Tab-separated table of C-alpha atoms in Angstrom:
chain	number	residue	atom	x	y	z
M	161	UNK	CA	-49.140	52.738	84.857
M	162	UNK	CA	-52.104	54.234	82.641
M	163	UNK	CA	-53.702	53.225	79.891
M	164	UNK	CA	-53.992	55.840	76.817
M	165	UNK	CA	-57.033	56.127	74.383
M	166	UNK	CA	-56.335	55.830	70.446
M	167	UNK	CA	-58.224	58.371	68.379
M	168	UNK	CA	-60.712	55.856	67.853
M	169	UNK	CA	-61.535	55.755	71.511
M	170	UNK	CA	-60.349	52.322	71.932
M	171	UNK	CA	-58.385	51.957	74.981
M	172	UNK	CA	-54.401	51.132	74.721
M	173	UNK	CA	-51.926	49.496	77.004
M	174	UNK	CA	-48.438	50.884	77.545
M	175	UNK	CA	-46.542	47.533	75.564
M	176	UNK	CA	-49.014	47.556	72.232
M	177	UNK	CA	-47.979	48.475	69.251
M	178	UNK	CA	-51.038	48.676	67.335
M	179	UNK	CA	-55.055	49.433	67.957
M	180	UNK	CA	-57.131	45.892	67.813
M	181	UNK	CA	-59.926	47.727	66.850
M	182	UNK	CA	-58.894	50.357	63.823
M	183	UNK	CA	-55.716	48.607	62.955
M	184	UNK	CA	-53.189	51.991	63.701
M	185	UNK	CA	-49.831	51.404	64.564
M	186	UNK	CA	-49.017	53.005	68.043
M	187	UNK	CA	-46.066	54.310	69.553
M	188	UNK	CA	-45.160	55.862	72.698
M	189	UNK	CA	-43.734	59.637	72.979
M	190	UNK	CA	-41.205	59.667	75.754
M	191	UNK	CA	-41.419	63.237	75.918
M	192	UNK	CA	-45.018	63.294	76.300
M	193	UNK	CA	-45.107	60.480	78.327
M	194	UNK	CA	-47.978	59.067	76.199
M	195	UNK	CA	-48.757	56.436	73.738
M	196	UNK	CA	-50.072	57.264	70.966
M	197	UNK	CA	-51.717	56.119	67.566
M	198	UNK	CA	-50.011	57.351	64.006
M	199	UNK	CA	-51.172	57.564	60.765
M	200	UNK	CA	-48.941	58.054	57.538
M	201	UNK	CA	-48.770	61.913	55.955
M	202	UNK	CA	-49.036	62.496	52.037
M	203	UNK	CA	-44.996	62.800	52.542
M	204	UNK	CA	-45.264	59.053	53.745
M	205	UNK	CA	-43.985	60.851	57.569
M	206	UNK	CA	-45.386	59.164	61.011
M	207	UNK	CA	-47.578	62.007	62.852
M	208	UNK	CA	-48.981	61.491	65.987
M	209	UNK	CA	-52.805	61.821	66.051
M	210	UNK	CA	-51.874	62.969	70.033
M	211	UNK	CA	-50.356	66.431	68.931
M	212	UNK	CA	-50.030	66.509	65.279
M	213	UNK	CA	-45.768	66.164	64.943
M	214	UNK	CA	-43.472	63.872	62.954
M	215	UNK	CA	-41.676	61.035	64.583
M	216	UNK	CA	-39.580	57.765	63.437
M	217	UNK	CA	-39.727	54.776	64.650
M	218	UNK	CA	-36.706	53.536	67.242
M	219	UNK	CA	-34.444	51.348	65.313
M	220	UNK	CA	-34.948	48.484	67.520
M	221	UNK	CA	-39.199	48.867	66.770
M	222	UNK	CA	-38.223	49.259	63.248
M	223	UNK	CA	-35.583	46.669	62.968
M	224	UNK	CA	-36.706	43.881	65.587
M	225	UNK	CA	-39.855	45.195	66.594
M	226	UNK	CA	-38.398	44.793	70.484
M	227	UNK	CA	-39.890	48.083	71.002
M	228	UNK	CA	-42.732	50.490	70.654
M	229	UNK	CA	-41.127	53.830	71.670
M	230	UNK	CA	-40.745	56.571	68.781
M	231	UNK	CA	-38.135	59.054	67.971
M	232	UNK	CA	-38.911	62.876	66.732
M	233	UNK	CA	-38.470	63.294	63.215
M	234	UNK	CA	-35.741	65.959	63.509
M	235	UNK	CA	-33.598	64.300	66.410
M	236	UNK	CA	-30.271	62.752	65.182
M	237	UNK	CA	-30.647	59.206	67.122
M	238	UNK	CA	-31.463	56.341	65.752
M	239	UNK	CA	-32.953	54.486	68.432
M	240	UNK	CA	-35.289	56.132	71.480
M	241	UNK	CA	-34.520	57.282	75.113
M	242	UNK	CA	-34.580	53.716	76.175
M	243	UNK	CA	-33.159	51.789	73.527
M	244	UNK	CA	-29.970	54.425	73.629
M	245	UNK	CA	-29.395	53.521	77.670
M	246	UNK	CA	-28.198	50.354	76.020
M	247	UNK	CA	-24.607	49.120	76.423
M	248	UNK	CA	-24.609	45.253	75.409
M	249	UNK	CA	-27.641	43.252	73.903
M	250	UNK	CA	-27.776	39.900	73.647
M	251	UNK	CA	-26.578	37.689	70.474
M	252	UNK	CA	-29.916	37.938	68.267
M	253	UNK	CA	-28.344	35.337	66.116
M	254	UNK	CA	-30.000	32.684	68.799
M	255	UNK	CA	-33.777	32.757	68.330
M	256	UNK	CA	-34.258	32.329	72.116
M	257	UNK	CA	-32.379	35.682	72.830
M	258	UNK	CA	-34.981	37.364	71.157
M	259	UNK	CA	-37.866	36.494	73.211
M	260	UNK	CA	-35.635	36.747	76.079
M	261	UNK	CA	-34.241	40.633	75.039
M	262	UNK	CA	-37.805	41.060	74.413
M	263	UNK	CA	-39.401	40.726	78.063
M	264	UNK	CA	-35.940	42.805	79.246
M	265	UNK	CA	-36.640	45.681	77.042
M	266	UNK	CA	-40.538	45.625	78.319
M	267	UNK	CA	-39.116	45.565	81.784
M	268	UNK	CA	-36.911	48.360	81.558
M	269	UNK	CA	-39.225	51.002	79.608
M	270	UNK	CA	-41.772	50.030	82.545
M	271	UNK	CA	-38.855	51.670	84.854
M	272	UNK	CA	-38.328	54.177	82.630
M	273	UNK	CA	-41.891	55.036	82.505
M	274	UNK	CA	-42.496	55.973	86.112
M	275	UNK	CA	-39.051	57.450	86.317
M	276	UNK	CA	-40.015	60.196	84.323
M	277	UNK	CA	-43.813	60.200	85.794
M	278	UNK	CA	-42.052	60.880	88.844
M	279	UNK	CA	-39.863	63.536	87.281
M	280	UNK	CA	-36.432	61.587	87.943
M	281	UNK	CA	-33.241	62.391	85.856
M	282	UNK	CA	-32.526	59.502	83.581
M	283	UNK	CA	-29.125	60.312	82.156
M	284	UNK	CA	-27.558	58.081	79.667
M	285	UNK	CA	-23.619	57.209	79.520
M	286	UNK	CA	-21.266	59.740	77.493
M	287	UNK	CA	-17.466	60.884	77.479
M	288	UNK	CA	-18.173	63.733	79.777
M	289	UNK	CA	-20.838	61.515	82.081
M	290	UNK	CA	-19.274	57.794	82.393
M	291	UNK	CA	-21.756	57.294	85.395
M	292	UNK	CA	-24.734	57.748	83.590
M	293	UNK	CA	-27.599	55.236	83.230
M	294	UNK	CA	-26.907	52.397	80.811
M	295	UNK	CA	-27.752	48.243	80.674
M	296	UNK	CA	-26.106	45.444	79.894
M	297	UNK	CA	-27.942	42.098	79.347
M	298	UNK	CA	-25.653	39.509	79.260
M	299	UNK	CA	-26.203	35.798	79.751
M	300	UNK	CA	-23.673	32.758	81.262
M	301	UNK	CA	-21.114	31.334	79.509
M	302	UNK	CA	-21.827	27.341	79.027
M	303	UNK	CA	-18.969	25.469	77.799
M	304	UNK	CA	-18.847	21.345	77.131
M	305	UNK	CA	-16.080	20.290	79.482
M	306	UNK	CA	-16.374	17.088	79.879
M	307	UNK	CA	-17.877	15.183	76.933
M	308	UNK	CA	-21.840	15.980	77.248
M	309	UNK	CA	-21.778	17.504	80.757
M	310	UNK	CA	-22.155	21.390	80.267
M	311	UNK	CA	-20.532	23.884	82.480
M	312	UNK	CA	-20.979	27.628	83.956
M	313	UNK	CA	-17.813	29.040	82.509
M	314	UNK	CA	-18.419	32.712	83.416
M	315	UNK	CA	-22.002	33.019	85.305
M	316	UNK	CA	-23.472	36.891	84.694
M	317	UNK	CA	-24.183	38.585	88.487
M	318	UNK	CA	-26.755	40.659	88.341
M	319	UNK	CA	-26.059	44.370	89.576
M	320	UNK	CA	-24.890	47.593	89.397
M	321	UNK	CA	-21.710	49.203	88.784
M	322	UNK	CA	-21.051	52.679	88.314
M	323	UNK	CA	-24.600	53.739	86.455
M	324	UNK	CA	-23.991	50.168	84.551
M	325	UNK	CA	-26.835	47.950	85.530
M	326	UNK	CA	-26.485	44.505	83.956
M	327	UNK	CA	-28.972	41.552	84.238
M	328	UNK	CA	-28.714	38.395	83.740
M	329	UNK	CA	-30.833	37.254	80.240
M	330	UNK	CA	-31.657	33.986	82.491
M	331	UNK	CA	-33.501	36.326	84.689
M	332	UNK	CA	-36.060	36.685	81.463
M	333	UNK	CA	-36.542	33.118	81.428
M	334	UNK	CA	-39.737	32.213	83.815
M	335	UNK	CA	-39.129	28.942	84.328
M	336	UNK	CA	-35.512	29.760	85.331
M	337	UNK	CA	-36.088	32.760	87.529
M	338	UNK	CA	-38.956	30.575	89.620
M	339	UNK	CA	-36.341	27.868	90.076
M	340	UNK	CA	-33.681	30.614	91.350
M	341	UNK	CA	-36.224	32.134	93.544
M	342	UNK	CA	-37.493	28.629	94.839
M	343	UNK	CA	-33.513	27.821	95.350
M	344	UNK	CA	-33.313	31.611	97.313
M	345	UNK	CA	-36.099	31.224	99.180
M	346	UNK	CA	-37.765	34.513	97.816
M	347	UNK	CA	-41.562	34.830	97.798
M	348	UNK	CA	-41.054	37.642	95.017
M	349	UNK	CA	-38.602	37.334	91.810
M	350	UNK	CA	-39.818	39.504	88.747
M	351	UNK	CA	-38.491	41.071	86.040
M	352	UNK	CA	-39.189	44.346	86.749
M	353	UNK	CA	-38.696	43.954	90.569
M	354	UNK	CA	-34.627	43.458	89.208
M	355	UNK	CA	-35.004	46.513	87.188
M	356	UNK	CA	-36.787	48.721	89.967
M	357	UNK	CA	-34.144	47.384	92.675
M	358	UNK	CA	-31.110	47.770	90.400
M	359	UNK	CA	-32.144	51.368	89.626
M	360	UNK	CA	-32.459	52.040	93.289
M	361	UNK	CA	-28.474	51.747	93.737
M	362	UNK	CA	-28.315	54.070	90.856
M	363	UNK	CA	-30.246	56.878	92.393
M	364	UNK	CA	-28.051	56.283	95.602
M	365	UNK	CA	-24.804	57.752	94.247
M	366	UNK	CA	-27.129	60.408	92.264
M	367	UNK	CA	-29.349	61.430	95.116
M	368	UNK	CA	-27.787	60.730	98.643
M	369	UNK	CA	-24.073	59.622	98.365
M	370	UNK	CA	-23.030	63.299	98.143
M	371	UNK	CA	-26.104	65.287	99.588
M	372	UNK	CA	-27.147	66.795	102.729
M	373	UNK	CA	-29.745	63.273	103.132
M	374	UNK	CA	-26.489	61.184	103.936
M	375	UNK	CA	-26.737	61.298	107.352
M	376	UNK	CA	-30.029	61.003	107.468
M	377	UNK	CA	-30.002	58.016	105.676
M	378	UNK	CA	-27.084	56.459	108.016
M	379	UNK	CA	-30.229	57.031	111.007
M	380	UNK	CA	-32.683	55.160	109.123
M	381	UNK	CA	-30.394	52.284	106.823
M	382	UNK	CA	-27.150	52.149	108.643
M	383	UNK	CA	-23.488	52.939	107.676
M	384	UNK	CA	-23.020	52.459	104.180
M	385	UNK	CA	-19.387	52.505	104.810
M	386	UNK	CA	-19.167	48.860	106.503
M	387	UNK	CA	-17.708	46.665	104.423
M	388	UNK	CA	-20.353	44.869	101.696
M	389	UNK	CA	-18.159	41.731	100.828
M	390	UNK	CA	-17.792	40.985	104.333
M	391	UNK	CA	-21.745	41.871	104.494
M	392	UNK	CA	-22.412	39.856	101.575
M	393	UNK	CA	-20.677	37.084	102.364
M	394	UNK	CA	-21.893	36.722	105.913
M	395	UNK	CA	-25.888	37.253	104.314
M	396	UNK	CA	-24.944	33.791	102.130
M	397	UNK	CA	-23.416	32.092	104.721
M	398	UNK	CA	-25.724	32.984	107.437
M	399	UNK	CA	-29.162	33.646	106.394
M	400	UNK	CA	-30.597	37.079	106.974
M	401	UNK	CA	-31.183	39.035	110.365
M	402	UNK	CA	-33.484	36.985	112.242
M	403	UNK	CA	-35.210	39.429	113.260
M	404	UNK	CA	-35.415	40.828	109.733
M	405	UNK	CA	-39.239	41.359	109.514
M	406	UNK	CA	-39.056	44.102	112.116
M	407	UNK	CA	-36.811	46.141	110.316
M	408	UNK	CA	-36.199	45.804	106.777
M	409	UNK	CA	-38.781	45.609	104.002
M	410	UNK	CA	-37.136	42.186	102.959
M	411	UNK	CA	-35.184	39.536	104.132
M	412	UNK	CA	-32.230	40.871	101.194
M	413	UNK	CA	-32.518	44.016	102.705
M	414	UNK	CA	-30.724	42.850	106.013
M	415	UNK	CA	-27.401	42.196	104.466
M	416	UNK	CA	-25.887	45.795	104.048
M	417	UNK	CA	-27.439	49.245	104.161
M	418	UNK	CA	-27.299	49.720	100.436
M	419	UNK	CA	-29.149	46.675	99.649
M	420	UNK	CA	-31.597	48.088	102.629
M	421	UNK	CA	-32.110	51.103	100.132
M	422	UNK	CA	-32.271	49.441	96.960
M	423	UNK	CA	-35.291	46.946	98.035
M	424	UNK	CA	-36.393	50.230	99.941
M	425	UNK	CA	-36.760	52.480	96.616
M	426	UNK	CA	-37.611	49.211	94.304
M	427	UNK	CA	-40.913	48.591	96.688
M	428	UNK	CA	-41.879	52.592	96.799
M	429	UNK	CA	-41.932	51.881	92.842
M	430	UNK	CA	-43.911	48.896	92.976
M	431	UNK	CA	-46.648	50.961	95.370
M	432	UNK	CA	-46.587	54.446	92.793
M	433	UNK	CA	-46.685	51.951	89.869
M	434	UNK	CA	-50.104	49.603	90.857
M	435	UNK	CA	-51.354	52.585	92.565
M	436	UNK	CA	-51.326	54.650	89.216
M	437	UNK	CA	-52.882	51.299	87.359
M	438	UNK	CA	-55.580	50.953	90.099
M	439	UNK	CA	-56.286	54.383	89.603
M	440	UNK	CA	-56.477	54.574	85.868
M	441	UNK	CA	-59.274	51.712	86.472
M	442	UNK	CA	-61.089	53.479	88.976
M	443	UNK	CA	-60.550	50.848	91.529
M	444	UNK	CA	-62.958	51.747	95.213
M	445	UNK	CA	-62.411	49.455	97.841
M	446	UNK	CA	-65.108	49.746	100.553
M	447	UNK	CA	-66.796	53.108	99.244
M	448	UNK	CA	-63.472	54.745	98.800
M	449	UNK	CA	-61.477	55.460	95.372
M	450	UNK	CA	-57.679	54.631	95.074
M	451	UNK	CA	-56.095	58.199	94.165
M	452	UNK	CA	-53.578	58.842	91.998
M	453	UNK	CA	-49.867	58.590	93.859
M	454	UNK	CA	-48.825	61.088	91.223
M	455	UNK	CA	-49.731	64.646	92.300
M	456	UNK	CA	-51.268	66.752	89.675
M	457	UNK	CA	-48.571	69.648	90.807
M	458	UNK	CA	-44.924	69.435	92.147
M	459	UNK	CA	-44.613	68.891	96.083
M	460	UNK	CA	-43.396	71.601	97.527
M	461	UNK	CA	-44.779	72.345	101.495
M	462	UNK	CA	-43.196	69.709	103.600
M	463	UNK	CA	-46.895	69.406	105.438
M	464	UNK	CA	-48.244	68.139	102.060
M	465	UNK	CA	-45.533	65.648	101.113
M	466	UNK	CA	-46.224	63.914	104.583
M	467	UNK	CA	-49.742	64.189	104.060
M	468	UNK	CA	-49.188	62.196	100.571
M	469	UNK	CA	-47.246	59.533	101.779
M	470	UNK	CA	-49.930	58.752	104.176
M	471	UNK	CA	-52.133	58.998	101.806
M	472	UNK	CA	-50.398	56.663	99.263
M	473	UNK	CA	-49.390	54.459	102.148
M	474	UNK	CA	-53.188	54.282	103.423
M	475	UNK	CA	-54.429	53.188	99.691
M	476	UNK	CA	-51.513	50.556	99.269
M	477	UNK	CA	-52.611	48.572	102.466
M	478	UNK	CA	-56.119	48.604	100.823
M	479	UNK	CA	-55.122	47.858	97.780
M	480	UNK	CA	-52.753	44.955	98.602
M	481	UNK	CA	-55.536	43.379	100.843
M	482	UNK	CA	-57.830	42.754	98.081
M	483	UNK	CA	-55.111	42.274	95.663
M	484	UNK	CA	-53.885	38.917	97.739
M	485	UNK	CA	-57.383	38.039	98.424
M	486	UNK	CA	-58.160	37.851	94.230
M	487	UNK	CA	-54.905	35.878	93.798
M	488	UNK	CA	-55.562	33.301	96.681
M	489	UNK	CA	-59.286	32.789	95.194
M	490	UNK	CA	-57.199	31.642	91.701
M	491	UNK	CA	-54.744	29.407	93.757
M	492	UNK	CA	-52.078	31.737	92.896
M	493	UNK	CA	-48.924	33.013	94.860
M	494	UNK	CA	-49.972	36.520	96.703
M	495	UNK	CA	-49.423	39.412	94.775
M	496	UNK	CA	-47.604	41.416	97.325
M	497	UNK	CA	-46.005	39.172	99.829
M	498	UNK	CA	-44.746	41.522	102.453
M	499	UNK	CA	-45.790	43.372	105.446
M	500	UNK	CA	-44.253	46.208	106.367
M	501	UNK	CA	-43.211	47.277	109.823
M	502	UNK	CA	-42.821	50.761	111.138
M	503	UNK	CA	-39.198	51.150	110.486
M	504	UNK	CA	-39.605	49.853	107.040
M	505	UNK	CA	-42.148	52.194	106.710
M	506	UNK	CA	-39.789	55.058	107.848
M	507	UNK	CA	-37.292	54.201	105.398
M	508	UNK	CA	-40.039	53.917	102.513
M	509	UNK	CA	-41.286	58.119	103.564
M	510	UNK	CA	-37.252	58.997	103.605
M	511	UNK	CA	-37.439	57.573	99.487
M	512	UNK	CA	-40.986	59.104	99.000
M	513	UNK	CA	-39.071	62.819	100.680
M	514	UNK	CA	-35.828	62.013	98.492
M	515	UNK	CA	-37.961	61.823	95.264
M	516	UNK	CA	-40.272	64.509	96.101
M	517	UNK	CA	-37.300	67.074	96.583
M	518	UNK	CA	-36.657	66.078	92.684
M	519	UNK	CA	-39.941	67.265	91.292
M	520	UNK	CA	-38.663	70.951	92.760
């Protein structure tokens, strides 16, 4: 993630929607991949002070100001690339869906964000596509059974489904996601970790359910093909592998092959993702700079997209070092806590291959 610059100099982050220091309201241009500040024209238009064109605001910035992303002036939408990927919001006639929808919708432009640094098709739903990307943030029915004593009457899984990923609006709730993750015994549960993971299932069916990587990924993850309720079922009976950490990234990743690539892709994210921010700060640890993980051209020579990954791979462990150092000095939960094993690490070049045959 990088920061942008407003044409005052002052330095923006991705979520803000307006410069602290000259007072501009800021929007980001999907198709630029840049925020940007805007000024009013003598037509009262928005024009970017990036590149000089017209946009609107998204309906849901306009409306609810749960956004921050801007539409061109002459494109038919109402609402932006993200906002559109929408298939159920949650009832804003309850004040605490709002701040909850709010944190969801900064969680899922995050994905979209290095989706599209990392040149990935991002295909919404339509009539002639129903298995394009789309959300649904729904939260669990409570009913009052028995006098005062509330119950779950339908409890919202969080998943994906066909290009439908749906989370649960608890999930938004911090208090409630660290007592699910306490009660899961997870060492990471984030917002944007469900996003990243959830969008990893997605890109299965796009990238490798029908493609020439299938077998290759049946080497490295397994046989998709065993059965995942019997997989599933056995995981939350059982426990995981127990000899999970010398094989799969996570201890989730054990219960079926698909799960094994979802936590798989969702960590490669969180790596290009901090990488990128560490960059954009100019972060050196021990005389050397964190690169970019985003190549200034597209990978093509196999030779360089191994050398990359090394690369990328090389800086994380660096990074991640100092990274749970700074949070243990603060008494605070490590940032990253995972180590990854050689076959883990096999799986996570396979994604880093898989995504660099997209930027083609």
């Amino acid at each position: 993630m990088k920061t942008f610059t407003c044409q005052c100099a002052n330095t923006l982050h991705f979520a803000n929607s307006k410069c602290v220091a000259c007072g501009l309201m800021l929007g980001f241009i999907p198709d630029e991949v840049k925020l940007s500040a805007f000024t009013t024209n003598q037509y009262g238009n928005l024009q970017a002070s990036c590149n000089g064109k017209l946009y609107r605001k998204c309906k849901n910035y306009s409306q609810y100001n749960a956004c921050n992303w801007m539409v061109s002036y002459d494109d038919e939408h109402d609402y932006c690339l993200s906002c559109r990927l929408n298939d159920i919001i949650p009832n804003l006639d309850d004040p605490e869906n709002m701040t909850l929808w709010f944190r969801l919708e900064q969680g899922k432009r995050r994905l979209l964000y290095i989706l599209m640094t990392l040149g990935l098709p991002i295909e919404g739903k339509t009539s002639s596509n129903p298995s394009g990307l789309s959300f649904s943030f729904l939260r669990d029915e409570i009913e009052d059974q028995y006098g005062n004593e509330l119950t779950v009457k339908n409890f919202v899984t969080t998943g994906h489904a066909s290009g439908l990923i749906t989370i649960n609006l608890s999930e938004a709730d911090h208090s409630a996601r660290i007592d699910m993750r306490e009660k899961m015994g997870e060492r990471y549960r984030t917002l944007v970790g469900h996003f990243r993971h959830e969008s990893g299932h997605y890109y299965w069916d796009k990238l490798i359910a029908k493609s020439d990587k299938i077998l290759e990924f049946r080497k490295l993850f397994g046989d998709e093909r065993l059965g995942y309720v019997e997989s599933m079922q056995d995981y939350y009976k059982n426990g995981p592998n127990q000899n999970w950490q010398t094989v799969w990234i996570s201890a989730y990743a054990s219960m079926h092959p698909w799960e094994d690539w979802a936590e798989t892709w969702a960590h490669y994210l969180h790596m290009i993702d901090t990488l990128e921010t560490a960059n954009d700060f100019d972060f050196s640890l021990a005389g050397n700079k964190i690169v970019s993980p985003i190549p200034a051209e597209k990978l093509h020579d196999q030779a360089y997209i191994a050398t990359n990954f090394t690369h990328i791979f090389d800086n994380w462990c660096q990074l991640t070092r100092a990274l749970n150092g700074l949070n243990r000095s603060m008494g605070m939960d490590d940032a990253y806590p995972f180590v990854i094993s050689i076959t883990a690490l096999d799986k996570l070049r396979f994604v880093h291959e898989v995504i660099a045959d997209q930027q083609d």
